Coordinates of C-alpha atoms and ligand atoms in Angstrom, one line a residue:
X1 CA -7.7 29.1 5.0
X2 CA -7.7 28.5 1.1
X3 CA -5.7 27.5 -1.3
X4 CA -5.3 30.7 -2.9
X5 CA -4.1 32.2 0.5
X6 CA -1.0 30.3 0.2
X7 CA 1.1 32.7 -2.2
X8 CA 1.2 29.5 -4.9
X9 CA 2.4 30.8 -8.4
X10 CA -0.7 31.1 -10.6
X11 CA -0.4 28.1 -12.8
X12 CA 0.3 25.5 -9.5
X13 CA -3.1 26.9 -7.8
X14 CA -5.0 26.6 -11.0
X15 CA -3.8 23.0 -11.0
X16 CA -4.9 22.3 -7.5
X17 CA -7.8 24.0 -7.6
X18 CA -8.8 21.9 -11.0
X19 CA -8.2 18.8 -8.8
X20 CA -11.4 20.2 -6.7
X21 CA -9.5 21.1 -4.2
X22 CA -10.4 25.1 -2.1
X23 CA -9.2 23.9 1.0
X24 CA -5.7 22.4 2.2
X25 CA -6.1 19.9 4.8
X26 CA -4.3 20.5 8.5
X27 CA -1.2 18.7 6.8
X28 CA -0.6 20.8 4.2
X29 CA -2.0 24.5 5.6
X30 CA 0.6 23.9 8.0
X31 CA 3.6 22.4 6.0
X32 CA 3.2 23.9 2.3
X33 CA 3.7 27.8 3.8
X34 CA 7.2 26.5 5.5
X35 CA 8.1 24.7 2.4
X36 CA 7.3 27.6 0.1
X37 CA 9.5 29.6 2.4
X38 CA 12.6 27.5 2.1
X39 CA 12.5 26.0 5.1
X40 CA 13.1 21.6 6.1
X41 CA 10.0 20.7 7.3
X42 CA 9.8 17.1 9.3
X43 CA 6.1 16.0 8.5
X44 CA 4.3 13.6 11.5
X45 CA 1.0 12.4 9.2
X46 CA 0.3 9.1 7.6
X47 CA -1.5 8.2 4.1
X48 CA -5.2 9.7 4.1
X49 CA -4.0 13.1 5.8
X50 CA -3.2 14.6 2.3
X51 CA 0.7 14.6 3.2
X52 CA 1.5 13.8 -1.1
X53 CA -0.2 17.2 -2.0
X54 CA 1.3 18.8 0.8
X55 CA 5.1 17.9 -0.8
X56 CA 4.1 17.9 -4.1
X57 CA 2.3 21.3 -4.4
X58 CA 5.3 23.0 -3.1
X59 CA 7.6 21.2 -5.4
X60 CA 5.6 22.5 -8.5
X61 CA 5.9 26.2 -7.1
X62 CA 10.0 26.2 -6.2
X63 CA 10.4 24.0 -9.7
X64 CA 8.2 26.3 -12.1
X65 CA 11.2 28.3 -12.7
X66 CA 15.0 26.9 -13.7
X67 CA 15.6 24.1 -16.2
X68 CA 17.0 20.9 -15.9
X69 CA 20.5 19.5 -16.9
X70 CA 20.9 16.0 -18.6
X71 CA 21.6 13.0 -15.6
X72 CA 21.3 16.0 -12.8
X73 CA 18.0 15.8 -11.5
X74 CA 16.6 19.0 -9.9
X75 CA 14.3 17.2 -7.1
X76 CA 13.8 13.7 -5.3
X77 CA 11.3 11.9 -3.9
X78 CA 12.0 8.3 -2.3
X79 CA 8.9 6.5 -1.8
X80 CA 9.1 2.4 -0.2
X81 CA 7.1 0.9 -2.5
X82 CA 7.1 1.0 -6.2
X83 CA 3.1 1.5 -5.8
X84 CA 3.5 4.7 -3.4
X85 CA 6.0 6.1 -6.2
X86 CA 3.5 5.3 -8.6
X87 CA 0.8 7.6 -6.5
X88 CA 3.5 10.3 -6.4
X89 CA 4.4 10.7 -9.6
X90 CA 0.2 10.8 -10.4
X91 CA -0.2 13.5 -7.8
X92 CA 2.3 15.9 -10.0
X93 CA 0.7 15.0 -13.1
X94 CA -2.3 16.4 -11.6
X95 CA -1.3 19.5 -9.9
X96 CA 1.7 20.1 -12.6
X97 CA -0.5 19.5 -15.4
X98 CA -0.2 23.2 -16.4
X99 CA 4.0 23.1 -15.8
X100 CA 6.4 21.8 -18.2
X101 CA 8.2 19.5 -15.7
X102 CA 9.8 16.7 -17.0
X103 CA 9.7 13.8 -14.5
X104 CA 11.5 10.0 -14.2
X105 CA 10.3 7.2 -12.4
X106 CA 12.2 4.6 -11.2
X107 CA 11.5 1.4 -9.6
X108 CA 11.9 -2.1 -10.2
X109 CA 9.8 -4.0 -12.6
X110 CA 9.9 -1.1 -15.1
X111 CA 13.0 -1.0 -17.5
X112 CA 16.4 0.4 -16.9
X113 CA 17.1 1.5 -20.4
X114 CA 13.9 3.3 -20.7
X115 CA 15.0 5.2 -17.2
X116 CA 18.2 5.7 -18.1
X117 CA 16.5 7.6 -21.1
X118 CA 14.8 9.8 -19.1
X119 CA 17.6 10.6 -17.3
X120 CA 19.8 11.6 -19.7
X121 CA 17.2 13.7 -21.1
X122 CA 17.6 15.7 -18.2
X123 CA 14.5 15.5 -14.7
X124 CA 13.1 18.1 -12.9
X125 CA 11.3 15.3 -10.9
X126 CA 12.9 12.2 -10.3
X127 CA 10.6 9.6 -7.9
X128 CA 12.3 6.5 -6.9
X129 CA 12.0 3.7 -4.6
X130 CA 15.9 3.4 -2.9
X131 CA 17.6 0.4 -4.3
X132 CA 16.9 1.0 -7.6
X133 CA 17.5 4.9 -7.2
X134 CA 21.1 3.5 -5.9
X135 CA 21.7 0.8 -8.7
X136 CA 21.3 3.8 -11.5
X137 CA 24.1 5.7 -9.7
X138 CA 26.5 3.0 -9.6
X139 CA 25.8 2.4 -13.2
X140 CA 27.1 5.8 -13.2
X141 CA 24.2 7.3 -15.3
X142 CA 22.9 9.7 -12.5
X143 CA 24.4 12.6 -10.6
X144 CA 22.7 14.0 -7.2
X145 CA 24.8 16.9 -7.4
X146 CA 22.1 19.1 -8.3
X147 CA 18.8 18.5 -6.5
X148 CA 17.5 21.6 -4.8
X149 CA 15.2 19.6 -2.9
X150 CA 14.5 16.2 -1.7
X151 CA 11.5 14.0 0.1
X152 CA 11.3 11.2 2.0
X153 CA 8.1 10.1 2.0
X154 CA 7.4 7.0 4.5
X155 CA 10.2 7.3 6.5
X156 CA 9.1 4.6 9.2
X157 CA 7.9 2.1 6.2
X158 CA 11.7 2.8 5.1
X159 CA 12.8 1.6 8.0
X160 CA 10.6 -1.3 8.0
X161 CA 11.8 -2.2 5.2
X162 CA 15.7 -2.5 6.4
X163 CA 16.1 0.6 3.6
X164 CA 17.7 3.3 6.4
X165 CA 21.3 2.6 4.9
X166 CA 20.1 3.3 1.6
X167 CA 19.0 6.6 2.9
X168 CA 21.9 7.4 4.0
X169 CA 23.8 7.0 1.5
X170 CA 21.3 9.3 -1.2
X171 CA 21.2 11.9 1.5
X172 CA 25.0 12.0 1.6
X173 CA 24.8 11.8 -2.1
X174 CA 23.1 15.2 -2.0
X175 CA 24.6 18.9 -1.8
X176 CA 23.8 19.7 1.6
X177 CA 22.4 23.1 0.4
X178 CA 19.5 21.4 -0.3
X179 CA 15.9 21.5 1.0
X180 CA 14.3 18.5 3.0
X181 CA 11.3 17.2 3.2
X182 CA 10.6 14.5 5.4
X183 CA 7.6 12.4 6.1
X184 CA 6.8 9.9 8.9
X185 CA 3.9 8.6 10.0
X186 CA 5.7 7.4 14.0
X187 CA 8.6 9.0 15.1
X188 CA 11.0 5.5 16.0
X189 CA 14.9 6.5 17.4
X190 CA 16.1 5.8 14.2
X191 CA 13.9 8.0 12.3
X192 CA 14.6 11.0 15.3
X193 CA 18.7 10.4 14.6
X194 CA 18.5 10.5 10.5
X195 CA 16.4 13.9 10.8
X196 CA 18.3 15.4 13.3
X197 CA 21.5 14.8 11.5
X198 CA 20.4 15.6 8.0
X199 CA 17.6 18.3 8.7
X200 CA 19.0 21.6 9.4
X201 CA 16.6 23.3 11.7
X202 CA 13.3 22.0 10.4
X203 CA 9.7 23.1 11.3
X204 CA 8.1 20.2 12.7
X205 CA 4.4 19.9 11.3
X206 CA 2.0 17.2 12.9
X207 CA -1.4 16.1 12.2
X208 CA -3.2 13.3 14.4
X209 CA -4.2 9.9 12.4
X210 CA -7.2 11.1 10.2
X211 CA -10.2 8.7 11.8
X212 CA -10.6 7.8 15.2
X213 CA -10.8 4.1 14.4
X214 CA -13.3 2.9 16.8
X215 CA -16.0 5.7 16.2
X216 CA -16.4 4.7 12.5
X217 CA -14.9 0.8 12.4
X218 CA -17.2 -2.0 13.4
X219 CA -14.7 -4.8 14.8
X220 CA -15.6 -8.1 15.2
X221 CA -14.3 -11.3 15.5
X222 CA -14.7 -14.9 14.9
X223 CA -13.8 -17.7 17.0
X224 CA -12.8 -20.9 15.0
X225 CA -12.5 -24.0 16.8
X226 CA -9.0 -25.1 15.4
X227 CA -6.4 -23.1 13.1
X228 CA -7.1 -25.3 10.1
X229 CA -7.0 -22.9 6.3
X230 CA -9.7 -24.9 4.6
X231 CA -11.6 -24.1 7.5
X232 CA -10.8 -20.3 7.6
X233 CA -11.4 -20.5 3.5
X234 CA -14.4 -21.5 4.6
X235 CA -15.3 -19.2 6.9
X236 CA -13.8 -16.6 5.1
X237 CA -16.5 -17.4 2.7
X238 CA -19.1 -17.5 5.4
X239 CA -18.5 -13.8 6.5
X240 CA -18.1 -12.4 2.8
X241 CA -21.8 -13.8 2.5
X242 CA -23.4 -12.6 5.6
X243 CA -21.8 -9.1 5.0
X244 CA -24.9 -9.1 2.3
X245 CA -25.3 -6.0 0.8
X246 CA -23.1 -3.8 3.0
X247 CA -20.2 -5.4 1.5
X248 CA -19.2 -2.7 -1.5
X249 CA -15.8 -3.7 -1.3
X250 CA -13.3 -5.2 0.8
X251 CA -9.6 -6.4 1.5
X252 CA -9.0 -9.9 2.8
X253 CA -5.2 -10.1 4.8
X254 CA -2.8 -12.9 5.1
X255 CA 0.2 -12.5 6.6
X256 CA 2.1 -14.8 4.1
X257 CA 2.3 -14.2 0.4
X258 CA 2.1 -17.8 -0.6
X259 CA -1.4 -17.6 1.8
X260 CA -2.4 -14.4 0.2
X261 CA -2.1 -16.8 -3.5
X262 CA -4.1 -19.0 -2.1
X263 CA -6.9 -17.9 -0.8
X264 CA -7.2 -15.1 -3.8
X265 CA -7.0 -18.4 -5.7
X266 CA -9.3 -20.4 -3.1
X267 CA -11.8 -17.2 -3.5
X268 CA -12.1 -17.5 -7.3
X269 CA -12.9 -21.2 -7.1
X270 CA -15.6 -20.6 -5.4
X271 CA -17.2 -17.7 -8.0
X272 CA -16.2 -14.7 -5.9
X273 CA -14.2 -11.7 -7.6
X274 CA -11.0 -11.6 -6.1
X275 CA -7.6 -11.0 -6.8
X276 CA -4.2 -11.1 -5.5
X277 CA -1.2 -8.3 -4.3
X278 CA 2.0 -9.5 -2.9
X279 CA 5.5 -8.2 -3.5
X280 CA 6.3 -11.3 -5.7
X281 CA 3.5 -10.7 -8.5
X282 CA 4.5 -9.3 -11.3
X283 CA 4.4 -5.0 -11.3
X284 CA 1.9 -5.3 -14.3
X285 CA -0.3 -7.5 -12.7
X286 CA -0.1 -5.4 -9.3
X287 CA -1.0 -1.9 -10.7
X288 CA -3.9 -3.7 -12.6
X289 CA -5.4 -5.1 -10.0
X290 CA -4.9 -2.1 -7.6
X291 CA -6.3 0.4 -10.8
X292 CA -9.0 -2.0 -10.8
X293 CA -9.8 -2.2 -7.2
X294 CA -10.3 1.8 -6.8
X295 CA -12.2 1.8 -9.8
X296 CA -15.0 -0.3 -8.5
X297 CA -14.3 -3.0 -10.8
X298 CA -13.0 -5.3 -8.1
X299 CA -14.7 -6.4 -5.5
X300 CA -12.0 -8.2 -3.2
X301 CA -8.3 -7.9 -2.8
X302 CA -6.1 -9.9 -0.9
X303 CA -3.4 -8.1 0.3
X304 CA 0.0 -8.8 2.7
X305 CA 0.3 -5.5 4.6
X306 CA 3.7 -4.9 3.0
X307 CA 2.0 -4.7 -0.4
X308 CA -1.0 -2.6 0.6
X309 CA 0.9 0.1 3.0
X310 CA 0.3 3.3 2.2
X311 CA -1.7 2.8 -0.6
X312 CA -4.8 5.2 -1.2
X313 CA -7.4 3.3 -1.8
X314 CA -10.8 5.4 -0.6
X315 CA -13.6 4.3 0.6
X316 CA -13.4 0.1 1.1
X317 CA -16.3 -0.9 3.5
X318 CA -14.9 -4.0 4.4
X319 CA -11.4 -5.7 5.9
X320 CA -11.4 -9.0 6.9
X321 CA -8.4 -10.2 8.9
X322 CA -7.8 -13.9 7.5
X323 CA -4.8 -14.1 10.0
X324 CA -4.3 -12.2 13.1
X325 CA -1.2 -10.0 12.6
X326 CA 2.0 -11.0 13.9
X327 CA 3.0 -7.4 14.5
X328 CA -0.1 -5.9 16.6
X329 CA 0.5 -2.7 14.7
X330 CA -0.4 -4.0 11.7
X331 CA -3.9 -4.5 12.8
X332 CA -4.3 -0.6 13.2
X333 CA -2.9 -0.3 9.8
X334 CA -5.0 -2.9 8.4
X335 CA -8.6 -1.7 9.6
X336 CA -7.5 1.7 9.0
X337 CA -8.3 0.8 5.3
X338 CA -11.7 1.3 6.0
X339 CA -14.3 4.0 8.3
X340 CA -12.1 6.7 6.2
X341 CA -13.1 10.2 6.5
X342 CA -16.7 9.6 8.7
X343 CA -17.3 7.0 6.6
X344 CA -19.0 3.8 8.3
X345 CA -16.9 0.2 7.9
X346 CA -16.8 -3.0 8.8
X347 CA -13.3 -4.6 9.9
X348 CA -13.7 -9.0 10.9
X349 CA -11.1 -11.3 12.0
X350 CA -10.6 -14.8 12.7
X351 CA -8.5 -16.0 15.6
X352 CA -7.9 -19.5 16.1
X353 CA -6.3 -21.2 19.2
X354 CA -3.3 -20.7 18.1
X355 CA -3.6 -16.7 17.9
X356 CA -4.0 -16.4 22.0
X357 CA -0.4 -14.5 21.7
X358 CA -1.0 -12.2 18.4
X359 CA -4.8 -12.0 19.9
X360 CA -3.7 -10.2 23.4
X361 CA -1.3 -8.0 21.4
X362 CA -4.1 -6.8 19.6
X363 CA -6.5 -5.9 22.3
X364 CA -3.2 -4.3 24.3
X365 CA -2.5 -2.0 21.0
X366 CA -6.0 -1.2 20.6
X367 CA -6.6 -0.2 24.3
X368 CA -9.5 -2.8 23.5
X369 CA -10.9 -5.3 26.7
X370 CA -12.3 -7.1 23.8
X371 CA -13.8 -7.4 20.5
X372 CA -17.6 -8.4 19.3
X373 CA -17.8 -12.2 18.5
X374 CA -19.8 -12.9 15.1
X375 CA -22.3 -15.8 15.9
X376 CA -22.2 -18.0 13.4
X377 CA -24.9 -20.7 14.4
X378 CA -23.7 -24.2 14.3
X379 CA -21.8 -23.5 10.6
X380 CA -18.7 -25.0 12.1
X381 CA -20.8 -28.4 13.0
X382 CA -22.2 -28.3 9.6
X383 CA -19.5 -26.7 7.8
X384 CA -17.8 -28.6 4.5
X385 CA -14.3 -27.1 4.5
X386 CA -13.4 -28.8 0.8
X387 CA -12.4 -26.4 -1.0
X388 CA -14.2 -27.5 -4.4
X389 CA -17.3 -25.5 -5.0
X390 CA -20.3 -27.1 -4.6
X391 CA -22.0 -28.1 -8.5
X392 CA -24.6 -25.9 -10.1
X393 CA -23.9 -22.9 -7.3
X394 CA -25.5 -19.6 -8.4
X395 CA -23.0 -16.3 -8.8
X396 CA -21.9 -15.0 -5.5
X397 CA -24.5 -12.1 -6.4
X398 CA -27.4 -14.4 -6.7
X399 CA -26.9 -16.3 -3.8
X400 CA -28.9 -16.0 -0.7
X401 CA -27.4 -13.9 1.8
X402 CA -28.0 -13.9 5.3
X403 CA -27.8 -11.2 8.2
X404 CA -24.8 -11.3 10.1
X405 CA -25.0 -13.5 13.1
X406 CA -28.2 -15.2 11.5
X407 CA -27.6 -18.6 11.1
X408 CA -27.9 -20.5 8.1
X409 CA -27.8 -23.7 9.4
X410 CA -24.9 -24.1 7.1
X411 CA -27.6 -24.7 4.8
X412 CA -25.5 -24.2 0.9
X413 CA -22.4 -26.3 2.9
X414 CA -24.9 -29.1 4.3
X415 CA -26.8 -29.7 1.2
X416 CA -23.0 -31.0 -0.6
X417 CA -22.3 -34.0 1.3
X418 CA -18.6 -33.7 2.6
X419 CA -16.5 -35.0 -0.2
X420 CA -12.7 -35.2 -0.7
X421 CA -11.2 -32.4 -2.2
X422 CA -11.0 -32.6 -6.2
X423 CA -7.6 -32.7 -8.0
X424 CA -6.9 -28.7 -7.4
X425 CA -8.0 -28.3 -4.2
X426 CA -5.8 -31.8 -3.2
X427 CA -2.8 -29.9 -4.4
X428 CA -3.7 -26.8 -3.2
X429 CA -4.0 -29.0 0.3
X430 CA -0.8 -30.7 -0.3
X431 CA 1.1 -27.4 -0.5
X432 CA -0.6 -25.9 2.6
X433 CA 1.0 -29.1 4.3
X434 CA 4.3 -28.2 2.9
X435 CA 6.6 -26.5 5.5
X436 CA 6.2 -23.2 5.3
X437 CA 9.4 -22.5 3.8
X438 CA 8.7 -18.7 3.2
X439 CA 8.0 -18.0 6.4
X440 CA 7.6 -14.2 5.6
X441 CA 5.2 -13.3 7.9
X442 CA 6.7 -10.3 7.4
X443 CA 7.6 -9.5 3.7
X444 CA 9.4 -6.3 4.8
X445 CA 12.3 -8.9 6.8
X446 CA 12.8 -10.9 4.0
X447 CA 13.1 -7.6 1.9
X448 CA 15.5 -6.5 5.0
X449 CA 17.5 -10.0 4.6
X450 CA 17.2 -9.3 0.9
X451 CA 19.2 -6.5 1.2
X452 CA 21.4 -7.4 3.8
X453 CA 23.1 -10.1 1.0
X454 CA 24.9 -7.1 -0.5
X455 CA 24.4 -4.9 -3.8
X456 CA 23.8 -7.3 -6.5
X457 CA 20.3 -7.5 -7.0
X458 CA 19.8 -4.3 -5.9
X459 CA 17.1 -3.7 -8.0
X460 CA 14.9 -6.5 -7.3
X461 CA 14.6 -5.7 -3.4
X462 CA 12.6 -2.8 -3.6
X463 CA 8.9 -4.4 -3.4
X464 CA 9.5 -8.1 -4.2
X465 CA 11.6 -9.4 -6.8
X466 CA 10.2 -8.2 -10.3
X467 CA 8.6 -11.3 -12.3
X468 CA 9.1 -9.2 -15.6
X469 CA 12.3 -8.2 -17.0
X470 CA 13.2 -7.4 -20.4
X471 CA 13.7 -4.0 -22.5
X472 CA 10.4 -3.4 -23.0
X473 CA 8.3 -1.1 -20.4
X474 CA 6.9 -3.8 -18.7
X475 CA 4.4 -3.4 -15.6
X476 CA 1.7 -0.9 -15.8
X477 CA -0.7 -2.6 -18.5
X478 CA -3.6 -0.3 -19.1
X479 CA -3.3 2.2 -16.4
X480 CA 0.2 3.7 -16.8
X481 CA 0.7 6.7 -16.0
X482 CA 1.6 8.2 -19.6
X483 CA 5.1 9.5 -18.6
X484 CA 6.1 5.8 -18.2
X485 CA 4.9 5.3 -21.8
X486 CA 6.7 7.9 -22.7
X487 CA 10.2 8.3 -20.2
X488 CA 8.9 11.7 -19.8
X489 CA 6.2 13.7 -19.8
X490 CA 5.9 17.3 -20.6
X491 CA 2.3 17.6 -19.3
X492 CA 1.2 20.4 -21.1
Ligands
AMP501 P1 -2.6 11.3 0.9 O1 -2.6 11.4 2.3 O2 -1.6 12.1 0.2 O3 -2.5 9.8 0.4 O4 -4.0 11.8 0.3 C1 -5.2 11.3 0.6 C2 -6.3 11.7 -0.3 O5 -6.8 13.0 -0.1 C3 -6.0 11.6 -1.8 O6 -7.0 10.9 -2.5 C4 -6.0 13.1 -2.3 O7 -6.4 13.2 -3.6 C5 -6.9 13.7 -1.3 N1 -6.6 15.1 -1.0 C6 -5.4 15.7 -0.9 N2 -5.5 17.0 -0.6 C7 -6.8 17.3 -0.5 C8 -7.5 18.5 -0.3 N3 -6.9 19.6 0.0 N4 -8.9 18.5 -0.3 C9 -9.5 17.3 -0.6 N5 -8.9 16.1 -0.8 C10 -7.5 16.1 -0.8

């Protein structure tokens, strides 16, 4: 089938088929038809399936025609993660760019008054993460009287995320006339009671997870000796080198956010490019670094899996496990990031002694007896875990790299004689030792806890607390999406 076999209205096929796209993928042949007819439709796909077109293109079609009324927004789309809105609200630039729908984004981080602009303007599109979808309505400056139809996109991250009451509460917010379409990538209880009591006969449309992960993903492992973080600094190093020239680009994750800091930190120390995303940076800083990680500019990002869900990032060759997951889920999630789409990657993890636990998990989730060990020669004999760089070292792309499993005798580790760490890497040690009062292995609890304080704040609970506040548009530095710029866009 093609796209111009799908009865779209003229204008929303010539914007899809400008994207590139002839062909829908499984996800969307089988869910835009049911949308277009009016239909619920209970989506089963995760990120890489093309589930955002598969809502978005039928959006474009049913909004082409009507006109929307100042703080009554005509459609909704409730993505977790400010980043996953952000993605949304690109996808109907792109296939709406020949519409003249006026859309609103809002998530923390970004300014109210500027939203509350754009609302009163009057949205066909409105894409919001929940809280702060909720804290306009209480404001009073929003009405969900009058969307014709709504998305949940992410249901299961939602409920992750502790944000199932939210839900609730928009859906109930909503005329009941309206269409729903709903998007999962597992089907928990939870998720099965909220679509059966506010879908109304829906056609269920299910795609299988786009890659088989173990035809395309390399997994391997390495064994460290103790679960000390200089040491997996260093060996984190160690296995960036020896992935050589196969290494295009890659994601390092931690399971804390404070680890996340400091290894991206520990990273650039030592002359590699690497930068930071965690729920607590500032939005600005986030959608820079992710704009600048799928453009090639960045080589390494290190990432807590709440920050990197659902993000479409194609093509990384590499994902290095810094920490084993504490939820064994997560691991499928995290490797998933790369061996997209027949693609070949390369997925590494450390596990120390303390890890037996998390370890087993993994192997029971993956259906996995066990997992390749990287030899690494005697580099943990020889190894220097301070984290100063060594004087006079060369780039990370002149340096010497080595095969994996080839030993180097330690030989760039050996030659600096073990030294005490320098003034930044003592404190950087000194916090390590400090309990680890975030113990957010998980950011999504503490969003959950977060929440579970009460209203106030709202806003700030989405994706992390927002660093930047203020009435100026803050958060999307260079790569903004130009209806932020401007409140609204009429994409001509
Ligand atoms: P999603 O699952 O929505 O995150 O989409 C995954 C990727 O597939 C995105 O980069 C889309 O631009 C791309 N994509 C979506 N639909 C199609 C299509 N019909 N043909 C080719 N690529 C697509």
């Amino acid at each position: 089938m093609k796209f111009d076999e799908l009865g779209l209205e003229p204008k929303t096929l010539k914007g899809v088929l400008d994207a590139g796209y002839e062909t829908p993928t499984p996800i969307q042949e089988q869910a835009i038809p049911e949308a277009l007819a009016g239909r619920d439709v209970l989506g089963i796909a995760q990120t890489g399936t093309g589930k955002t077109a598969a809502f978005t293109i039928p959006m474009i079609h049913r909004l082409s025609k009507g006109r929307a009324k100042a703080r009554m927004p005509r459609s909704l789309v409730l993505a977790p993660t400010r980043e996953l809105a952000a993605q949304v609200a690109e996808s109907f630039e792109k296939y709406g760019k020949y519409h003249k729908l006026s859309m609103a984004l809002l998530i923390g981080g970004v300014s109210f008054k500027d939203q509350e602009m754009a609302l009163t303007r009057g949205v066909d599109v409105l894409i919001a993460t929940p809280g702060r979808l909720l804290d306009h309505f209480e404001r009073g400056k929003l009405l969900l009287t009058g969307i014709e139809v709504m998305v949940i996109d992410e249901a299961d991250r939602m409920l992750d995320m502790g944000f199932i009451p939210d839900i609730e509460k928009i859906l109930g917010l909503t005329p009941f006339t309206r269409q729903t379409l709903f998007f999962s990538a597992t089907m928990p209880d939870e998720i099965t009671r909220i679509t059966q009591q506010f879908l109304s006969a829906p056609a269920r449309v299910e795609v299988s997870r786009p890659a088989q992960t173990a035809e395309t993903i390399r997994q391997l492992i390495v064994k460290m000796p103790k679960g000390d973080d200089a040491l997996k600094r260093a060996t984190l190093r160690r296995v960036i080198d020896d992935a050589g020239e196969e290494l295009k680009n890659g994601i390092v994750f931690c399971n804390r956010k404070r680890n996340v800091d400091i290894v991206a930190k520990s990273l650039q120390k030592h002359g590699y490019d690497a930068r930071p995303i965690h729920g607590d940076l500032a939005q600005a800083f986030r959608m820079e670094t992710l704009q600048a990680f799928r453009d090639g500019e960045l080589k390494l990002l290190i990432a807590s899996d709440v920050a990197a869900r659902g993000l479409d990032i194609p093509e990384v060759s590499h994902v290095f496990n810094f920490d084993v997951p504490v939820n064994s889920d997560d691991y499928v999630h995290r490797i998933g990031r790369t061996g997209r789409a027949g693609r070949k990657g390369t997925a590494v993890m450390l596990v120390t002694p303390n890890d037996d636990k998390q370890f087993k998990a993994v192997l029971e989730t993956t259906g996995m007896k066990e997992i390749e060990e990287v030899d690494l020669g005697d580099f943990f004999e020889t190894v220097d875990v301070s984290d100063k760089p060594r004087r006079g070292r060369s780039k990370p792309d002149e340096r010497r790299r080595g095969g994996r499993g080839k030993k180097r005798a330690g030989e760039d580790e050996a030659a600096a004689k073990p030294q005490k760490a320098g003034a930044e890497a003592a404190s950087e040690a000194k916090s390590e030792d400090e309990p680890q009062a975030e113990e957010s292995r998980d950011e999504a609890k503490a969003q959950g806890s977060r929440r579970s304080r009460g209203g106030k704040g709202r806003g700030r609970r989405d994706d992390g607390p927002a660093m930047n506040h203020g009435d100026a548009v803050v958060g999307f530095g260079d790569h903004v999406p130009a209806f932020i710029l401007q409140n609204e866009v009429r994409a001509a």
